[in-house]
Amino acid sequence: MGKIFIETYGCQMNALDSDLILSRMQAGGYSPTEVREEADVILFNTCSVREHAEERALSNAGLVQRLKKKRPDLVVGIVGCMAQNRQDRLFQQLPHVQLIVGPRHMGAIPRLVDEIRKSGQRRIAVADFDDEFIDGADAMQSRASRAQAYVKAMEGCDLSCTFCIVPTTRGAEVSRPPERIVEEVRRLAAEGTVEITLLGQTVNSYGKGLKPYCDLGGLLRRVSEVDGIRRIRFITSHPSFVRPSLVEAMRDLPKVCKYLHIPVQSGSNRVLKAMRRGYTVERYLEICDTLRAEVEGIEIASDFIVGFPGETAEDFEQTVALMERVRFQNSFVFKYSPRPGTDAASLADDVPEEEKKRRNQVLLDVQERVSLDLNRRRIGRRLEILVEGPSKRDPKRQTGRTDTHQIVNFEAGRDLEGSFATVEITGASALALTGTLT
Ligand code: SAM
């Protein structure tokens, strides 16, 4: 049938969707290529969370116009969140694009590509959110690494955070039945997968609408029972759904990694309210205290947005104080980017860019100091890591992660990809640990 090239932007969910699209295209006879010039089908799987991500995808999709001119049979498509967000306006902006598919219609891509190649006509699938939900149930091949795989637990988001475009692009929440997830995990385990990451926009609200009801704690218990699986992760969680059953699952199930990513976004109650996050700073701190009291050795990670409309210097100082107090293992810090269609887009984007940059840097500096301190405390300990293969920076060394998601680099003299190794930690930076294989 030809070759397919997919360029992916944004979150893990997008990376998984790209794998699933590829798998279905392969089932239809396509083979993947890393070289755009060789491809018969080029897809951009896009992100809309910040303006910058959309701009990059638009500019790269614009660049392939010259390939389309040389080879009129080439099919160029924009899929994912920006496709849903901008819909047929993309056809006007990028006349060489023939395919536009939103996240909840990805299953239709092989059929639509086929139709375009036969008819030369454009195709768009963005209406409604209720069909062709794409999951790994019929994926043909295992993922990039044999040892690790992402599995979709749920799709969409029912929250209404005022800054966020995701509910518009990915639609309402829907959870996959636990049996389907467990079946997929069993198949992956039989193929050699040892680490599973369950994915969802707010993965810990998993279970809505399921009959019989099963929440994330229950799902973790069921996935834990699958032989061959040794580690279970899940991202991203929302503070409002850190329920007792989840805390108990993290505490009691040895396979569930002791690492929780719960984005707080801001340390000011005024800003949290304007963001419509649904919790206060006090409640967030209480959640962190409970987690640390119940789950021995747990590490917590967060996301922050700086420069949200109306964020004052004092609001920001409260965010710095929260970061200092909680001592996250790592944080992702973003400058607020107004997204048309969200509630916050109607507010004045009144924190100047320079000030957003400054606040961004202040948080990164605090986080770096805390991460370095937390990492240094691991020196002298022996930690079990799942090896991911040669380090990109220094291929002579192997790299892997601890249960609590820290990167560990070490020399092994051979490739240990996919296996577990015990490493004695001898050094630490803010970003990674180094050690010797024992
Ligand atoms: N659903 C998760 C939650 O609400 O906790 C996070 C998903 S979001 C795709 C990843 C991160 O991007 C968010 O946690 C937030 O920090 C950031 N983000 C989302 N919208 C943004 C915006 N308009 N400007 C800047 N950062 C944004």
Short mmCIF file of C-alpha atoms and ligand atoms in Angstrom, two decimals:
data_model
loop_
_atom_site.label_atom_id
_atom_site.label_comp_id
_atom_site.label_asym_id
_atom_site.label_seq_id
_atom_site.Cartn_x
_atom_site.Cartn_y
_atom_site.Cartn_z
CA MET A 1 0.00 0.00 0.00
CA GLY A 2 2.94 2.35 0.64
CA LYS A 3 4.73 4.09 3.45
CA ILE A 4 3.42 6.22 6.29
CA PHE A 5 5.16 8.94 8.31
CA ILE A 6 3.56 10.29 11.50
CA GLU A 7 4.84 13.37 13.32
CA THR A 8 3.57 13.61 16.89
CA TYR A 9 3.17 16.67 19.12
CA GLY A 10 2.10 16.97 22.76
CA CYS A 11 1.22 14.47 25.46
CA GLN A 12 1.65 10.72 26.01
CA MET A 13 -1.93 10.24 24.89
CA ASN A 14 -0.95 11.59 21.48
CA ALA A 15 2.13 9.36 21.37
CA LEU A 16 -0.11 6.37 22.09
CA ASP A 17 -2.69 7.47 19.49
CA SER A 18 0.11 7.68 16.89
CA ASP A 19 1.19 4.12 17.75
CA LEU A 20 -2.38 2.94 17.41
CA ILE A 21 -2.87 4.70 14.07
CA LEU A 22 0.38 3.19 12.84
CA SER A 23 -0.65 -0.24 14.00
CA ARG A 24 -3.95 -0.02 12.12
CA MET A 25 -2.29 1.33 8.99
CA GLN A 26 0.21 -1.54 9.16
CA ALA A 27 -2.69 -3.97 9.42
CA GLY A 28 -3.92 -2.41 6.16
CA GLY A 29 -0.58 -3.03 4.44
CA TYR A 30 1.37 0.19 5.10
CA SER A 31 4.90 0.24 6.44
CA PRO A 32 6.31 2.99 8.64
CA THR A 33 9.09 5.32 7.51
CA GLU A 34 11.16 7.91 9.36
CA VAL A 35 11.80 9.84 6.14
CA ARG A 36 9.07 12.26 5.07
CA GLU A 37 10.30 12.34 1.45
CA GLU A 38 9.68 8.58 1.16
CA ALA A 39 6.16 8.60 2.56
CA ASP A 40 2.91 8.09 0.64
CA VAL A 41 0.92 9.29 3.66
CA ILE A 42 2.11 12.01 6.06
CA LEU A 43 0.08 12.63 9.22
CA PHE A 44 0.60 15.36 11.82
CA ASN A 45 -0.86 14.22 15.14
CA THR A 46 -1.30 17.56 16.84
CA CYS A 47 -1.68 19.28 20.23
CA SER A 48 -3.72 22.39 21.09
CA VAL A 49 -2.86 22.86 24.75
CA ARG A 50 -0.64 25.86 24.07
CA GLU A 51 -0.51 28.17 21.05
CA HIS A 52 3.12 27.34 20.46
CA ALA A 53 2.33 23.64 19.85
CA GLU A 54 -0.27 24.58 17.22
CA GLU A 55 2.12 27.01 15.53
CA ARG A 56 4.87 24.40 15.25
CA ALA A 57 2.51 21.83 13.72
CA LEU A 58 1.09 24.40 11.28
CA SER A 59 4.51 25.46 10.16
CA ASN A 60 5.76 21.89 9.68
CA ALA A 61 2.57 20.88 7.88
CA GLY A 62 3.06 23.95 5.64
CA LEU A 63 6.55 22.77 4.71
CA VAL A 64 5.33 19.53 3.13
CA GLN A 65 3.44 21.48 0.47
CA ARG A 66 6.54 21.22 -1.73
CA LEU A 67 6.43 17.41 -1.46
CA LYS A 68 2.77 17.36 -2.43
CA LYS A 69 3.57 19.53 -5.49
CA LYS A 70 6.21 17.04 -6.61
CA ARG A 71 4.03 14.02 -5.86
CA PRO A 72 0.32 14.82 -6.18
CA ASP A 73 -0.62 11.31 -4.90
CA LEU A 74 0.85 12.04 -1.49
CA VAL A 75 -1.85 12.21 1.23
CA VAL A 76 -1.21 14.88 3.89
CA GLY A 77 -3.41 14.81 6.98
CA ILE A 78 -3.80 16.75 10.21
CA VAL A 79 -5.21 14.65 13.01
CA GLY A 80 -5.67 14.98 16.78
CA CYS A 81 -6.49 17.98 18.92
CA MET A 82 -5.72 20.82 16.50
CA ALA A 83 -7.77 19.04 13.82
CA GLN A 84 -10.73 19.01 16.20
CA ASN A 85 -10.07 22.56 17.33
CA ARG A 86 -9.65 24.21 13.91
CA GLN A 87 -11.70 21.79 11.80
CA ASP A 88 -12.20 22.74 8.11
CA ARG A 89 -10.44 26.08 8.56
CA LEU A 90 -7.29 23.99 8.18
CA PHE A 91 -8.25 23.18 4.57
CA GLN A 92 -8.27 26.92 3.81
CA GLN A 93 -5.04 27.58 5.66
CA LEU A 94 -3.20 24.58 4.19
CA PRO A 95 -4.70 23.76 0.77
CA HIS A 96 -2.48 20.71 0.27
CA VAL A 97 -4.02 19.01 3.33
CA GLN A 98 -6.69 16.45 2.37
CA LEU A 99 -7.48 14.79 5.67
CA ILE A 100 -8.67 16.25 9.00
CA VAL A 101 -9.53 13.85 11.83
CA GLY A 102 -10.30 14.62 15.49
CA PRO A 103 -9.08 12.45 18.40
CA ARG A 104 -12.35 10.56 18.71
CA HIS A 105 -12.40 9.48 15.07
CA MET A 106 -8.87 8.14 14.69
CA GLY A 107 -10.18 4.63 14.02
CA ALA A 108 -11.53 5.88 10.69
CA ILE A 109 -8.13 6.97 9.37
CA PRO A 110 -7.29 3.83 7.32
CA ARG A 111 -10.69 3.97 5.58
CA LEU A 112 -10.51 7.72 4.96
CA VAL A 113 -6.96 7.53 3.57
CA ASP A 114 -8.13 4.79 1.24
CA GLU A 115 -11.05 6.92 0.04
CA ILE A 116 -8.78 9.91 -0.58
CA ARG A 117 -6.32 7.81 -2.58
CA LYS A 118 -9.15 6.41 -4.70
CA SER A 119 -11.16 9.60 -5.21
CA GLY A 120 -8.65 12.42 -4.78
CA GLN A 121 -11.33 14.10 -2.60
CA ARG A 122 -10.79 15.59 0.85
CA ARG A 123 -12.14 13.92 3.99
CA ILE A 124 -12.96 15.36 7.40
CA ALA A 125 -14.11 13.53 10.57
CA VAL A 126 -14.72 15.84 13.52
CA ALA A 127 -18.48 15.64 14.13
CA ASP A 128 -19.73 14.29 17.47
CA PHE A 129 -17.57 12.30 19.79
CA ASP A 130 -19.29 8.99 19.98
CA ASP A 131 -17.84 6.71 17.34
CA GLU A 132 -14.57 5.10 16.30
CA PHE A 133 -12.97 5.50 19.71
CA ILE A 134 -9.43 4.25 19.27
CA ASP A 135 -7.85 1.92 21.80
CA GLY A 136 -5.28 -0.83 21.80
CA ALA A 137 -7.75 -3.73 21.77
CA ASP A 138 -6.95 -4.67 18.18
CA ALA A 139 -3.43 -3.26 17.93
CA MET A 140 -1.35 -5.61 15.83
CA GLN A 141 2.12 -4.92 17.10
CA SER A 142 3.69 -4.19 20.42
CA ARG A 143 4.88 -0.66 21.11
CA ALA A 144 8.23 1.05 20.57
CA SER A 145 9.81 -0.75 23.51
CA ARG A 146 8.90 -4.35 24.25
CA ALA A 147 9.27 -3.88 27.98
CA GLN A 148 7.05 -0.82 28.38
CA ALA A 149 3.62 -0.02 26.99
CA TYR A 150 0.95 2.64 27.32
CA VAL A 151 -2.64 1.51 27.66
CA LYS A 152 -5.62 3.83 27.35
CA ALA A 153 -7.82 3.68 30.45
CA MET A 154 -10.11 6.52 29.53
CA GLU A 155 -10.55 9.27 26.98
CA GLY A 156 -11.84 12.85 27.20
CA CYS A 157 -12.44 15.14 30.18
CA ASP A 158 -15.58 16.28 32.02
CA LEU A 159 -13.94 19.11 33.94
CA SER A 160 -14.14 22.75 32.97
CA CYS A 161 -10.82 24.31 33.93
CA THR A 162 -11.03 27.78 32.43
CA PHE A 163 -7.60 27.65 30.75
CA CYS A 164 -7.91 24.24 29.13
CA ILE A 165 -8.93 23.31 25.59
CA VAL A 166 -8.86 19.53 26.16
CA PRO A 167 -12.61 19.03 26.89
CA THR A 168 -13.32 20.74 23.53
CA THR A 169 -10.82 18.70 21.56
CA ARG A 170 -11.19 15.30 23.21
CA GLY A 171 -14.84 15.41 24.26
CA ALA A 172 -16.59 14.02 27.31
CA GLU A 173 -15.10 11.39 29.55
CA VAL A 174 -15.50 7.75 28.63
CA SER A 175 -13.84 4.86 30.45
CA ARG A 176 -12.91 1.56 28.85
CA PRO A 177 -14.38 -1.44 30.69
CA PRO A 178 -11.80 -3.00 33.03
CA GLU A 179 -12.11 -6.39 31.27
CA ARG A 180 -10.96 -4.85 27.99
CA ILE A 181 -8.01 -3.18 29.68
CA VAL A 182 -6.98 -6.34 31.50
CA GLU A 183 -7.27 -8.34 28.28
CA GLU A 184 -4.97 -5.87 26.54
CA VAL A 185 -2.50 -5.93 29.43
CA ARG A 186 -2.47 -9.76 29.36
CA ARG A 187 -1.67 -9.73 25.66
CA LEU A 188 1.13 -7.21 26.20
CA ALA A 189 2.51 -9.25 29.11
CA ALA A 190 2.54 -12.35 26.89
CA GLU A 191 4.62 -10.35 24.38
CA GLY A 192 7.17 -9.45 27.07
CA THR A 193 5.87 -6.16 28.47
CA VAL A 194 6.75 -5.69 32.13
CA GLU A 195 5.69 -2.07 32.71
CA ILE A 196 2.25 -0.68 31.93
CA THR A 197 1.28 3.00 32.03
CA LEU A 198 -2.46 3.58 32.16
CA LEU A 199 -3.41 6.80 30.39
CA GLY A 200 -6.20 9.32 30.75
CA GLN A 201 -6.56 13.09 30.85
CA THR A 202 -7.73 12.75 34.45
CA VAL A 203 -6.96 9.07 34.82
CA ASN A 204 -7.99 8.93 38.48
CA SER A 205 -11.58 9.88 37.66
CA TYR A 206 -11.65 6.55 35.78
CA GLY A 207 -14.87 4.58 36.05
CA LYS A 208 -17.65 7.07 35.35
CA GLY A 209 -20.60 5.28 33.80
CA LEU A 210 -19.14 1.78 34.13
CA LYS A 211 -21.53 -0.97 35.18
CA PRO A 212 -20.59 -2.54 37.51
CA TYR A 213 -18.67 0.46 38.80
CA CYS A 214 -14.90 0.18 39.01
CA ASP A 215 -12.67 3.10 39.95
CA LEU A 216 -8.94 3.53 39.37
CA GLY A 217 -8.11 1.78 42.65
CA GLY A 218 -10.17 -1.22 41.48
CA LEU A 219 -8.58 -1.16 38.02
CA LEU A 220 -5.08 -1.12 39.54
CA ARG A 221 -6.00 -4.19 41.58
CA ARG A 222 -7.15 -6.06 38.50
CA VAL A 223 -4.14 -5.08 36.38
CA SER A 224 -1.88 -6.05 39.28
CA GLU A 225 -3.12 -9.62 39.02
CA VAL A 226 -1.73 -10.04 35.51
CA ASP A 227 1.30 -12.35 35.59
CA GLY A 228 4.42 -10.93 34.03
CA ILE A 229 3.57 -7.29 34.75
CA ARG A 230 5.99 -5.92 37.34
CA ARG A 231 5.30 -2.18 37.31
CA ILE A 232 2.11 -0.18 36.85
CA ARG A 233 2.07 3.58 36.36
CA PHE A 234 -0.79 5.94 35.54
CA ILE A 235 -0.92 9.53 34.26
CA THR A 236 -2.22 12.22 34.65
CA SER A 237 -4.16 12.49 37.90
CA HIS A 238 -6.33 15.36 39.13
CA PRO A 239 -6.19 16.39 42.81
CA SER A 240 -9.98 16.18 43.16
CA PHE A 241 -10.04 12.43 42.50
CA VAL A 242 -7.32 11.20 44.85
CA ARG A 243 -9.78 8.88 46.59
CA PRO A 244 -9.10 6.52 49.51
CA SER A 245 -9.29 3.50 47.16
CA LEU A 246 -6.46 4.96 45.09
CA VAL A 247 -4.31 5.73 48.12
CA GLU A 248 -4.91 2.17 49.38
CA ALA A 249 -4.01 0.67 46.00
CA MET A 250 -0.76 2.66 45.95
CA ARG A 251 -0.04 1.61 49.51
CA ASP A 252 -0.91 -2.07 49.25
CA LEU A 253 -0.05 -3.19 45.71
CA PRO A 254 3.69 -3.71 45.25
CA LYS A 255 3.45 -3.46 41.46
CA VAL A 256 1.94 0.04 41.57
CA CYS A 257 4.75 2.59 41.34
CA LYS A 258 5.00 5.05 44.21
CA TYR A 259 4.87 8.13 42.03
CA LEU A 260 1.88 10.43 41.63
CA HIS A 261 1.62 13.29 39.14
CA ILE A 262 -1.09 15.61 40.50
CA PRO A 263 -0.91 19.04 38.80
CA VAL A 264 -1.70 21.83 41.28
CA GLN A 265 -1.31 24.67 38.71
CA SER A 266 -1.15 27.48 41.31
CA GLY A 267 -0.57 28.09 45.01
CA SER A 268 -3.13 30.91 45.24
CA ASN A 269 -6.74 30.14 46.15
CA ARG A 270 -7.87 33.19 44.20
CA VAL A 271 -6.18 31.90 41.02
CA LEU A 272 -7.32 28.30 41.59
CA LYS A 273 -10.88 29.58 41.78
CA ALA A 274 -10.48 31.63 38.60
CA MET A 275 -9.02 28.51 36.94
CA ARG A 276 -12.04 26.53 38.22
CA ARG A 277 -9.82 23.75 39.53
CA GLY A 278 -12.24 22.60 42.22
CA TYR A 279 -9.84 22.48 45.21
CA THR A 280 -8.09 24.89 47.52
CA VAL A 281 -4.43 25.08 48.48
CA GLU A 282 -5.34 23.73 51.93
CA ARG A 283 -7.10 20.72 50.41
CA TYR A 284 -4.19 20.07 48.08
CA LEU A 285 -1.72 20.12 50.96
CA GLU A 286 -3.95 17.76 52.91
CA ILE A 287 -3.93 15.32 49.97
CA CYS A 288 -0.12 15.45 49.82
CA ASP A 289 0.15 14.90 53.58
CA THR A 290 -2.21 11.90 53.42
CA LEU A 291 -0.29 10.38 50.53
CA ARG A 292 3.00 10.74 52.36
CA ALA A 293 1.58 9.34 55.59
CA GLU A 294 -0.02 6.33 53.87
CA VAL A 295 2.29 5.44 50.98
CA GLU A 296 5.84 4.91 52.14
CA GLY A 297 8.45 6.42 49.85
CA ILE A 298 5.95 8.12 47.53
CA GLU A 299 7.16 10.96 45.31
CA ILE A 300 4.77 13.63 44.04
CA ALA A 301 5.06 15.64 40.81
CA SER A 302 3.12 18.65 39.55
CA ASP A 303 2.35 21.06 36.71
CA PHE A 304 2.21 24.83 37.17
CA ILE A 305 0.85 27.62 35.00
CA VAL A 306 2.42 31.04 35.54
CA GLY A 307 0.90 34.33 34.39
CA PHE A 308 -2.75 33.25 34.43
CA PRO A 309 -4.96 36.37 33.88
CA GLY A 310 -4.93 38.52 37.01
CA GLU A 311 -2.10 36.58 38.73
CA THR A 312 -0.46 39.16 41.00
CA ALA A 313 3.06 39.11 42.41
CA GLU A 314 1.52 38.01 45.70
CA ASP A 315 -0.41 35.14 44.08
CA PHE A 316 2.84 34.05 42.50
CA GLU A 317 4.72 34.20 45.81
CA GLN A 318 2.09 31.83 47.23
CA THR A 319 2.84 29.42 44.37
CA VAL A 320 6.55 29.57 45.18
CA ALA A 321 5.72 28.90 48.84
CA LEU A 322 3.60 25.87 47.89
CA MET A 323 6.40 24.48 45.75
CA GLU A 324 8.87 24.91 48.63
CA ARG A 325 6.47 23.30 51.07
CA VAL A 326 5.45 20.22 49.06
CA ARG A 327 8.91 19.49 47.64
CA PHE A 328 7.83 17.88 44.39
CA GLN A 329 10.19 15.41 42.80
CA ASN A 330 9.72 17.21 39.49
CA SER A 331 7.45 19.86 38.00
CA PHE A 332 6.42 20.98 34.55
CA VAL A 333 6.08 24.76 34.41
CA PHE A 334 4.14 26.51 31.65
CA LYS A 335 3.56 30.14 30.74
CA TYR A 336 -0.17 30.77 30.40
CA SER A 337 -1.26 30.65 26.77
CA PRO A 338 -4.81 31.89 26.00
CA ARG A 339 -6.76 29.29 24.01
CA PRO A 340 -9.67 30.65 21.97
CA GLY A 341 -12.88 28.93 23.02
CA THR A 342 -11.90 28.51 26.67
CA ASP A 343 -13.53 30.60 29.41
CA ALA A 344 -10.24 32.25 30.39
CA ALA A 345 -9.72 33.48 26.82
CA SER A 346 -12.26 36.23 27.50
CA LEU A 347 -10.10 37.56 30.36
CA ALA A 348 -7.32 40.04 29.66
CA ASP A 349 -3.99 38.23 29.27
CA ASP A 350 -2.52 40.90 31.50
CA VAL A 351 0.74 39.46 32.83
CA PRO A 352 3.43 40.77 30.45
CA GLU A 353 5.47 38.14 28.59
CA GLU A 354 8.69 39.22 30.32
CA GLU A 355 7.07 38.74 33.71
CA LYS A 356 5.69 35.32 32.68
CA LYS A 357 9.23 34.36 31.67
CA ARG A 358 10.59 35.59 35.00
CA ARG A 359 8.02 33.67 37.04
CA ASN A 360 8.62 30.58 34.92
CA GLN A 361 12.34 30.77 35.66
CA VAL A 362 11.83 31.35 39.39
CA LEU A 363 9.77 28.16 39.65
CA LEU A 364 12.25 26.19 37.56
CA ASP A 365 15.06 27.35 39.86
CA VAL A 366 13.20 26.38 43.03
CA GLN A 367 12.33 23.00 41.52
CA GLU A 368 15.93 22.41 40.46
CA ARG A 369 17.14 23.03 43.99
CA VAL A 370 14.53 20.69 45.49
CA SER A 371 15.13 17.96 42.88
CA LEU A 372 18.87 18.11 43.47
CA ASP A 373 18.37 17.79 47.20
CA LEU A 374 15.92 14.86 46.87
CA ASN A 375 18.22 13.11 44.40
CA ARG A 376 21.30 13.56 46.59
CA ARG A 377 19.50 11.82 49.44
CA ARG A 378 19.51 8.69 47.33
CA ILE A 379 23.29 8.48 47.14
CA GLY A 380 24.49 5.26 48.78
CA ARG A 381 21.19 3.45 48.26
CA ARG A 382 20.64 0.41 46.05
CA LEU A 383 17.70 0.95 43.73
CA GLU A 384 15.95 -1.35 41.32
CA ILE A 385 15.61 0.17 37.89
CA LEU A 386 13.94 -0.89 34.67
CA VAL A 387 16.56 -0.37 31.97
CA GLU A 388 15.41 1.54 28.88
CA GLY A 389 18.64 1.00 26.89
CA PRO A 390 21.66 3.15 25.97
CA SER A 391 21.57 6.76 27.18
CA LYS A 392 20.95 9.24 24.35
CA ARG A 393 23.62 11.60 25.66
CA ASP A 394 26.25 8.95 26.24
CA PRO A 395 25.51 5.66 24.43
CA LYS A 396 28.26 3.92 26.40
CA ARG A 397 26.01 4.18 29.46
CA GLN A 398 22.67 2.52 30.10
CA THR A 399 19.67 4.48 31.34
CA GLY A 400 16.55 3.47 33.22
CA ARG A 401 14.06 4.58 35.86
CA THR A 402 13.37 3.86 39.47
CA ASP A 403 9.93 2.96 40.79
CA THR A 404 9.56 6.66 41.70
CA HIS A 405 10.42 7.69 38.11
CA GLN A 406 13.93 9.02 38.62
CA ILE A 407 16.35 8.59 35.74
CA VAL A 408 19.44 6.51 36.57
CA ASN A 409 22.52 6.34 34.30
CA PHE A 410 25.17 3.67 34.77
CA GLU A 411 27.82 1.68 32.94
CA ALA A 412 27.04 -1.96 32.22
CA GLY A 413 29.34 -2.96 29.35
CA ARG A 414 26.33 -4.49 27.58
CA ASP A 415 22.81 -3.55 26.54
CA LEU A 416 20.34 -4.41 29.29
CA GLU A 417 17.25 -2.90 27.63
CA GLY A 418 14.04 -4.28 29.07
CA SER A 419 15.59 -5.94 32.10
CA PHE A 420 15.62 -4.97 35.77
CA ALA A 421 18.95 -4.05 37.35
CA THR A 422 20.01 -3.11 40.85
CA VAL A 423 22.20 -0.03 40.86
CA GLU A 424 24.08 1.51 43.75
CA ILE A 425 23.65 5.28 43.53
CA THR A 426 26.94 7.18 43.56
CA GLY A 427 26.04 10.60 42.18
CA ALA A 428 23.13 12.98 41.61
CA SER A 429 22.18 16.02 39.58
CA ALA A 430 18.79 17.74 39.57
CA LEU A 431 17.75 15.72 36.52
CA ALA A 432 19.27 12.28 37.08
CA LEU A 433 21.12 9.85 39.30
CA THR A 434 24.28 7.96 38.42
CA GLY A 435 25.42 4.67 39.85
CA THR A 436 27.20 1.34 39.55
CA LEU A 437 25.61 -1.93 38.60
CA THR A 438 25.67 -4.39 41.51
N1 SAM B 1 -5.67 16.99 32.59
C1 SAM B 1 -4.57 17.28 33.44
C2 SAM B 1 -5.05 18.18 34.61
O1 SAM B 1 -5.99 18.95 34.44
O2 SAM B 1 -4.49 18.12 35.69
C3 SAM B 1 -3.41 17.91 32.63
C4 SAM B 1 -3.47 17.92 31.10
S1 SAM B 1 -2.75 19.29 30.23
C5 SAM B 1 -2.77 18.61 28.66
C6 SAM B 1 -1.08 19.36 30.71
C7 SAM B 1 -0.71 20.65 31.35
O3 SAM B 1 -0.67 21.71 30.42
C8 SAM B 1 -1.68 21.13 32.40
O4 SAM B 1 -1.54 20.47 33.62
C9 SAM B 1 -1.35 22.61 32.50
O5 SAM B 1 -0.32 22.84 33.44
C10 SAM B 1 -0.84 22.93 31.09
N2 SAM B 1 -1.80 23.77 30.34
C11 SAM B 1 -3.06 23.45 29.97
N3 SAM B 1 -3.65 24.50 29.35
C12 SAM B 1 -2.74 25.50 29.33
C13 SAM B 1 -2.75 26.83 28.84
N4 SAM B 1 -3.83 27.36 28.26
N5 SAM B 1 -1.63 27.57 29.00
C14 SAM B 1 -0.53 27.07 29.59
N6 SAM B 1 -0.47 25.81 30.07
C15 SAM B 1 -1.55 25.04 29.95
#
